[in-house]
Short mmCIF file of C-alpha atoms in Angstrom, two decimals:
data_model
loop_
_atom_site.label_atom_id
_atom_site.label_comp_id
_atom_site.label_asym_id
_atom_site.label_seq_id
_atom_site.Cartn_x
_atom_site.Cartn_y
_atom_site.Cartn_z
CA MET A 1 -117.18 -15.95 -32.92
CA ASN A 2 -117.63 -12.90 -30.98
CA ARG A 3 -114.43 -14.26 -28.58
CA PRO A 4 -111.57 -15.99 -28.63
CA PRO A 5 -111.32 -19.37 -29.88
CA GLY A 6 -111.54 -22.07 -26.95
CA MET A 7 -110.16 -25.54 -25.89
CA MET A 8 -113.56 -26.68 -26.93
CA ASP A 9 -114.23 -25.39 -29.85
CA VAL A 10 -110.50 -26.71 -31.00
CA ALA A 11 -111.85 -29.84 -29.60
CA ARG A 12 -115.25 -29.27 -32.15
CA GLU A 13 -113.29 -28.55 -35.26
CA ALA A 14 -110.72 -31.78 -34.87
CA GLY A 15 -113.89 -34.27 -33.40
CA VAL A 16 -111.77 -35.17 -30.37
CA SER A 17 -112.37 -34.69 -26.45
CA HIS A 18 -111.01 -31.45 -25.14
CA ILE A 19 -109.10 -34.17 -22.53
CA THR A 20 -107.12 -34.76 -25.99
CA VAL A 21 -106.65 -31.02 -27.04
CA SER A 22 -105.08 -30.76 -23.24
CA ARG A 23 -103.07 -33.76 -23.88
CA VAL A 24 -101.69 -32.60 -27.60
CA ILE A 25 -101.11 -29.00 -25.86
CA ASN A 26 -98.75 -30.48 -23.61
CA ASP A 27 -97.45 -32.46 -25.86
CA HIS A 28 -98.27 -35.51 -23.62
CA PRO A 29 -96.91 -39.05 -25.17
CA SER A 30 -100.41 -41.10 -25.49
CA VAL A 31 -101.94 -38.82 -28.27
CA ARG A 32 -101.80 -40.59 -31.59
CA PRO A 33 -99.40 -38.81 -34.56
CA GLU A 34 -102.74 -38.86 -36.45
CA THR A 35 -104.95 -37.37 -33.82
CA ARG A 36 -101.82 -35.24 -32.74
CA ALA A 37 -102.00 -34.02 -36.43
CA ARG A 38 -105.82 -32.62 -36.46
CA VAL A 39 -105.27 -31.10 -33.66
CA GLU A 40 -102.52 -29.20 -34.91
CA ALA A 41 -104.75 -28.07 -37.76
CA ALA A 42 -107.68 -27.02 -35.96
CA ILE A 43 -105.71 -24.90 -33.80
CA GLN A 44 -103.77 -23.46 -36.29
CA LYS A 45 -107.01 -22.76 -38.48
CA LEU A 46 -109.15 -21.09 -35.48
CA GLY A 47 -105.92 -18.79 -34.26
CA TYR A 48 -106.50 -20.87 -30.78
CA ARG A 49 -103.64 -19.76 -28.26
CA ARG A 50 -103.75 -21.12 -24.15
CA ASN A 51 -105.02 -18.85 -21.80
CA SER A 52 -102.04 -19.19 -19.70
CA VAL A 53 -103.32 -17.23 -16.55
CA ALA A 54 -106.24 -19.62 -15.95
CA ARG A 55 -103.62 -22.73 -16.76
CA ALA A 56 -101.11 -20.72 -13.81
CA LEU A 57 -104.45 -20.47 -11.63
CA LYS A 58 -105.57 -24.45 -11.95
CA SER A 59 -101.27 -26.04 -12.05
CA ARG A 60 -100.09 -23.21 -9.82
CA ARG A 61 -97.57 -23.26 -12.46
CA SER A 62 -96.85 -20.35 -14.98
CA SER A 63 -93.24 -20.68 -16.41
CA THR A 64 -92.59 -17.65 -15.09
CA ILE A 65 -90.09 -16.29 -12.72
CA GLY A 66 -90.03 -12.50 -10.90
CA VAL A 67 -87.52 -9.95 -10.55
CA VAL A 68 -86.83 -7.60 -7.71
CA ILE A 69 -84.34 -4.71 -8.27
CA VAL A 70 -84.10 -2.60 -5.33
CA GLY A 71 -81.94 0.31 -4.77
CA SER A 72 -80.52 3.08 -7.19
CA ASP A 73 -76.86 2.35 -7.42
CA LEU A 74 -76.87 -0.17 -9.63
CA PHE A 75 -75.19 1.32 -12.32
CA GLU A 76 -74.60 -1.82 -14.62
CA LEU A 77 -77.91 -3.84 -14.09
CA PRO A 78 -78.64 -4.05 -17.99
CA ARG A 79 -76.07 -6.58 -18.23
CA ILE A 80 -77.37 -8.58 -14.99
CA LEU A 81 -80.96 -8.25 -16.52
CA LEU A 82 -79.32 -9.64 -19.73
CA GLY A 83 -78.09 -12.60 -18.03
CA VAL A 84 -80.89 -13.17 -15.82
CA GLU A 85 -83.45 -13.42 -19.13
CA THR A 86 -80.64 -15.09 -21.57
CA ALA A 87 -80.49 -18.15 -18.47
CA ALA A 88 -84.63 -17.64 -17.88
CA LYS A 89 -85.19 -18.60 -21.52
CA GLN A 90 -82.63 -21.42 -21.61
CA ALA A 91 -84.51 -22.71 -18.65
CA GLY A 92 -88.06 -22.45 -20.15
CA TYR A 93 -89.33 -19.28 -18.07
CA TRP A 94 -90.58 -16.00 -18.74
CA VAL A 95 -89.32 -12.60 -16.47
CA SER A 96 -91.74 -10.85 -14.50
CA LEU A 97 -89.86 -7.60 -13.38
CA ALA A 98 -90.22 -5.25 -10.40
CA SER A 99 -88.40 -2.85 -8.84
CA ARG A 100 -88.16 -0.21 -5.52
CA GLN A 101 -85.86 2.76 -6.05
CA GLY A 102 -84.93 4.71 -3.24
CA GLU A 103 -84.93 3.88 0.60
CA SER A 104 -87.34 0.82 0.78
CA THR A 105 -88.91 -0.59 3.36
CA THR A 106 -89.53 -3.93 4.62
CA GLY A 107 -93.17 -3.53 3.90
CA ASP A 108 -92.23 -2.28 1.08
CA LEU A 109 -90.72 -5.62 -0.06
CA VAL A 110 -93.17 -7.80 0.84
CA GLU A 111 -95.50 -5.74 -0.80
CA THR A 112 -93.39 -6.40 -4.24
CA LEU A 113 -93.65 -10.13 -3.44
CA ARG A 114 -96.84 -10.25 -2.60
CA ARG A 115 -97.77 -8.96 -6.02
CA LEU A 116 -95.59 -11.30 -7.66
CA THR A 117 -96.53 -14.11 -5.59
CA ASP A 118 -100.33 -13.29 -6.48
CA GLN A 119 -99.24 -13.59 -10.13
CA SER A 120 -98.19 -17.47 -9.73
CA VAL A 121 -94.56 -16.42 -10.51
CA GLU A 122 -92.25 -19.97 -9.79
CA ALA A 123 -89.62 -17.97 -7.73
CA ILE A 124 -87.83 -14.79 -7.64
CA ALA A 125 -84.63 -13.48 -8.05
CA VAL A 126 -84.05 -10.10 -5.93
CA VAL A 127 -81.17 -7.83 -7.11
CA ALA A 128 -80.12 -5.62 -3.97
CA ASP A 129 -77.43 -3.23 -3.62
CA ARG A 130 -77.49 -3.22 0.13
CA PRO A 131 -77.22 -5.40 3.08
CA GLY A 132 -80.70 -4.19 4.87
CA VAL A 133 -82.74 -6.17 2.15
CA VAL A 134 -81.25 -9.42 2.85
CA GLU A 135 -81.78 -8.65 6.66
CA ALA A 136 -85.73 -7.58 5.62
CA LEU A 137 -85.87 -10.71 3.37
CA SER A 138 -84.56 -12.82 6.42
CA GLY A 139 -87.22 -11.91 8.35
CA LEU A 140 -89.83 -13.30 6.12
CA VAL A 141 -92.06 -16.52 5.62
CA LEU A 142 -90.84 -17.28 2.01
CA GLU A 143 -93.96 -19.00 -0.58
CA VAL A 144 -91.15 -19.42 -3.03
CA PRO A 145 -87.66 -20.21 -4.13
CA VAL A 146 -85.45 -16.68 -3.98
CA ALA A 147 -82.13 -16.01 -4.67
CA VAL A 148 -80.14 -12.68 -3.92
CA VAL A 149 -78.03 -10.86 -6.38
CA MET A 150 -75.15 -8.59 -5.38
CA SER A 151 -76.39 -7.91 -1.72
CA GLY A 152 -74.03 -9.01 1.65
CA SER A 153 -75.44 -12.60 2.84
CA VAL A 154 -77.32 -13.41 6.05
CA PRO A 155 -77.52 -16.99 7.38
CA HIS A 156 -81.01 -18.02 5.84
CA PRO A 157 -81.40 -21.89 5.29
CA GLU A 158 -83.96 -20.58 2.49
CA LEU A 159 -82.18 -18.08 0.54
CA SER A 160 -79.65 -18.34 -1.74
CA PHE A 161 -76.99 -15.87 -2.61
CA VAL A 162 -74.91 -15.72 -5.98
CA GLU A 163 -72.10 -12.57 -5.42
CA VAL A 164 -68.94 -11.22 -6.96
CA ASP A 165 -66.06 -11.64 -4.20
CA GLN A 166 -66.08 -7.80 -4.05
CA GLU A 167 -63.45 -7.71 -1.71
CA LEU A 168 -61.13 -9.87 -2.58
CA GLY A 169 -61.46 -7.46 -6.03
CA ALA A 170 -60.48 -4.69 -4.10
CA ARG A 171 -57.46 -6.94 -2.84
CA LEU A 172 -56.80 -7.28 -6.16
CA ALA A 173 -56.36 -3.29 -7.35
CA VAL A 174 -54.33 -2.74 -4.02
CA ARG A 175 -51.96 -5.49 -4.24
CA HIS A 176 -51.55 -4.39 -8.11
CA LEU A 177 -50.27 -0.82 -6.58
CA LEU A 178 -48.40 -2.42 -3.89
CA ASP A 179 -46.59 -4.44 -6.18
CA LEU A 180 -45.72 -1.11 -8.06
CA GLY A 181 -44.04 0.30 -5.45
CA HIS A 182 -47.02 2.69 -4.32
CA ARG A 183 -47.03 2.99 -0.20
CA ARG A 184 -49.99 5.66 0.26
CA VAL A 185 -52.86 4.41 -1.98
CA ALA A 186 -56.36 6.68 -1.40
CA HIS A 187 -59.35 5.14 -1.68
CA LEU A 188 -62.88 6.96 -3.03
CA THR A 189 -65.48 4.68 -2.09
CA GLY A 190 -69.12 4.68 -3.01
CA ALA A 191 -71.99 4.83 -1.03
CA LEU A 192 -71.08 3.75 1.98
CA ARG A 193 -74.34 2.29 2.73
CA THR A 194 -74.30 -0.36 -0.01
CA PHE A 195 -72.90 -3.91 0.09
CA ASP A 196 -70.08 -3.39 -2.19
CA ALA A 197 -68.73 0.06 -0.95
CA ARG A 198 -68.59 -1.34 2.60
CA ALA A 199 -66.84 -4.83 1.06
CA ARG A 200 -64.40 -3.00 -1.53
CA VAL A 201 -62.95 -0.80 1.61
CA ASP A 202 -63.16 -3.91 3.78
CA GLY A 203 -60.22 -5.27 1.39
CA TRP A 204 -58.68 -1.58 0.44
CA ARG A 205 -57.98 -1.69 4.25
CA ALA A 206 -56.81 -5.49 4.24
CA GLU A 207 -54.15 -5.23 1.85
CA LEU A 208 -52.72 -1.53 2.58
CA THR A 209 -52.53 -2.95 6.24
CA ALA A 210 -50.62 -6.54 4.99
CA GLY A 211 -48.50 -4.44 2.99
CA GLY A 212 -47.51 -1.84 5.11
CA ALA A 213 -48.86 0.91 3.63
CA ASP A 214 -51.82 3.93 3.85
CA GLY A 215 -53.42 6.34 2.78
CA PRO A 216 -56.77 8.10 3.29
CA LEU A 217 -60.20 7.50 2.77
CA LEU A 218 -62.93 9.40 1.11
CA GLU A 219 -66.75 8.84 0.91
CA GLY A 220 -68.95 9.70 -2.20
CA ASP A 221 -72.15 8.17 -4.49
CA PHE A 222 -70.34 5.92 -7.21
CA SER A 223 -71.15 8.88 -9.47
CA ALA A 224 -68.78 10.47 -12.06
CA GLU A 225 -69.19 13.64 -10.56
CA SER A 226 -68.30 12.51 -6.65
CA GLY A 227 -65.48 10.76 -8.19
CA PHE A 228 -64.35 13.99 -9.68
CA ARG A 229 -65.37 16.32 -6.46
CA LEU A 230 -62.85 13.95 -4.81
CA ALA A 231 -60.46 13.70 -6.76
CA HIS A 232 -60.12 17.88 -6.05
CA THR A 233 -60.37 17.23 -2.68
CA LEU A 234 -57.43 15.34 -3.26
CA CYS A 235 -55.18 17.30 -4.86
CA ASP A 236 -55.58 20.08 -2.04
CA ASP A 237 -54.54 18.19 0.91
CA GLU A 238 -52.24 19.29 2.66
CA ALA A 239 -50.57 15.71 3.62
CA GLY A 240 -49.73 16.32 -0.36
CA LEU A 241 -51.10 14.20 -3.52
CA PRO A 242 -51.08 10.04 -2.93
CA THR A 243 -48.96 8.48 -5.32
CA ALA A 244 -52.29 5.75 -6.35
CA VAL A 245 -55.83 6.01 -5.87
CA PHE A 246 -58.81 3.46 -6.05
CA ALA A 247 -61.54 4.46 -6.82
CA GLY A 248 -64.74 2.77 -5.82
CA ASN A 249 -65.81 1.94 -9.76
CA ASP A 250 -65.00 3.28 -13.48
CA GLN A 251 -67.89 6.15 -13.10
CA MET A 252 -65.84 7.36 -10.28
CA ALA A 253 -62.62 6.71 -11.64
CA MET A 254 -63.55 8.38 -14.86
CA GLY A 255 -64.47 11.55 -12.67
CA ALA A 256 -61.51 11.42 -11.11
CA LEU A 257 -59.35 10.89 -14.77
CA ALA A 258 -61.31 14.67 -15.49
CA ALA A 259 -60.10 16.27 -11.89
CA PHE A 260 -56.32 15.32 -12.70
CA ALA A 261 -56.60 16.97 -16.43
CA GLU A 262 -58.03 20.10 -14.79
CA ARG A 263 -55.28 20.50 -12.48
CA GLY A 264 -52.47 19.30 -15.00
CA VAL A 265 -52.00 15.67 -12.56
CA LYS A 266 -50.70 13.10 -14.94
CA VAL A 267 -51.76 9.65 -15.17
CA PRO A 268 -50.25 7.03 -14.05
CA ARG A 269 -46.80 9.22 -14.25
CA ASP A 270 -47.90 11.45 -11.21
CA VAL A 271 -50.82 9.12 -9.88
CA SER A 272 -51.56 5.36 -10.76
CA LEU A 273 -55.75 4.64 -11.30
CA VAL A 274 -57.45 1.58 -10.68
CA GLY A 275 -61.29 1.18 -11.14
CA PHE A 276 -63.48 -0.97 -10.98
CA ASP A 277 -66.69 -3.16 -12.98
CA ASP A 278 -64.63 -2.63 -16.15
CA MET A 279 -67.85 -0.50 -17.70
CA LYS A 280 -68.03 -0.69 -21.57
CA GLY A 281 -65.43 2.25 -22.83
CA ALA A 282 -63.30 1.51 -20.05
CA ASP A 283 -60.32 0.67 -21.98
CA TYR A 284 -60.95 3.84 -24.43
CA LEU A 285 -60.01 6.07 -21.42
CA VAL A 286 -57.47 8.32 -21.85
CA PRO A 287 -55.09 6.19 -20.27
CA ALA A 288 -57.19 3.12 -20.75
CA LEU A 289 -58.13 2.45 -17.46
CA THR A 290 -56.87 -0.95 -15.00
CA THR A 291 -60.29 -2.29 -13.61
CA VAL A 292 -61.50 -4.97 -11.66
CA ARG A 293 -63.69 -6.61 -13.78
CA GLN A 294 -66.83 -8.61 -12.97
CA ASP A 295 -69.14 -10.51 -14.66
CA PHE A 296 -72.37 -9.25 -14.05
CA ALA A 297 -74.50 -11.80 -17.03
CA GLN A 298 -73.20 -14.44 -15.07
CA LEU A 299 -74.64 -13.09 -11.90
CA GLY A 300 -78.00 -13.01 -12.85
CA GLY A 301 -77.29 -15.89 -15.02
CA ASN A 302 -75.93 -17.55 -12.28
CA ALA A 303 -79.06 -16.94 -10.09
CA ILE A 304 -81.37 -18.34 -12.03
CA GLU A 305 -79.47 -21.45 -12.57
CA LEU A 306 -79.62 -21.56 -8.60
CA LEU A 307 -83.64 -20.87 -8.84
CA VAL A 308 -84.36 -23.42 -11.25
CA GLY A 309 -82.29 -25.71 -9.24
CA MET A 310 -84.13 -25.36 -5.87
CA LEU A 311 -87.94 -25.82 -7.69
CA GLY A 312 -86.18 -28.90 -8.42
CA GLY A 313 -85.51 -29.78 -4.95
CA GLU A 314 -82.10 -28.71 -4.09
CA PRO A 315 -80.94 -26.78 -1.46
CA ALA A 316 -80.19 -23.02 -1.10
CA GLN A 317 -76.47 -22.70 -1.90
CA ARG A 318 -74.35 -19.52 -1.58
CA GLN A 319 -71.90 -18.63 -4.87
CA ARG A 320 -69.30 -16.26 -4.86
CA ILE A 321 -67.88 -15.48 -8.47
CA THR A 322 -64.39 -14.31 -8.59
CA PRO A 323 -63.39 -11.00 -10.02
CA GLU A 324 -60.38 -10.43 -12.65
CA LEU A 325 -57.79 -7.77 -12.70
CA VAL A 326 -57.05 -6.01 -16.10
CA VAL A 327 -54.33 -4.16 -16.13
CA ARG A 328 -54.14 -1.42 -19.02
CA HIS A 329 -51.66 1.90 -18.82
CA SER A 330 -53.58 3.80 -16.18
CA THR A 331 -50.80 2.44 -13.79
CA ALA A 332 -47.55 2.35 -13.15
CA ALA A 333 -44.25 2.46 -10.96
CA PRO A 334 -44.46 5.57 -8.89
CA ARG A 335 -42.10 8.45 -9.73
CA ALA A 336 -38.19 8.19 -7.87
CA ASP A 337 -39.04 11.52 -6.68
CA SER A 338 -42.39 10.76 -4.87
#
């Protein structure tokens, strides 16, 4: 045979109709056990594999969920994708991945979504780091259920959202510092074009206002290099070094730690430091980093659960996951002479 065996070949080998073979493949209950055994033996003997592409075109079912990644500031993407793939597998779906890096336009996003729907994906999860992506989605006619991960939401009855409550996470970090007695808390933010950075600034500012405290805001880009650079800027501030720093993420906190060590500033004796994300290894920094933990695998997994529910007829939903403050050794009460 010069071609892969087909369903008709299996039918001839087993002495049954191709409809019977189809029923066996799709686990239809009407097939007698002895007939099922004969067909399965023929499948094994011939090495038959179903044509999933043809099946998808005929039934409009591919058992595949598309995942679109938009943006370049997604530092914990592997953990999100682990959650996506694990939940998809448990639900009986494969994952088809597409990405758009940098400043993608609405046209780019439309093209990516079209490519996935052309592959007969049954639903799409969009992992986005900026609100503009959601605004673009809100203006599209969606052919399949869509869930957005890690981005600010806009009113849209057909979009599901799953995100960590970034503003609450920032408030937890700042409240911890205020409870220790700090009254000047700097924030080294990530790029303000991203939703996460904006939400964390809002939380930082709201908690400082509620506690009657203040502090400078310096913008970086979520990288360790920007944390290093901005920490040096704080050390050179004529107003003096704040007693506490809330970094936009753990990468920036790591850079700040290096800068403070270079300038002879002790953490937490001279300045307390809090990060965000609880990246792998944060507990092995010196000192171990106080941070805000967000469960990235849960983000990805919940997005798939929302999509599976929408495929089953459930309405679009919005989920906010509560972050957790993890207190380690990089924070302490301010010195009495501060």
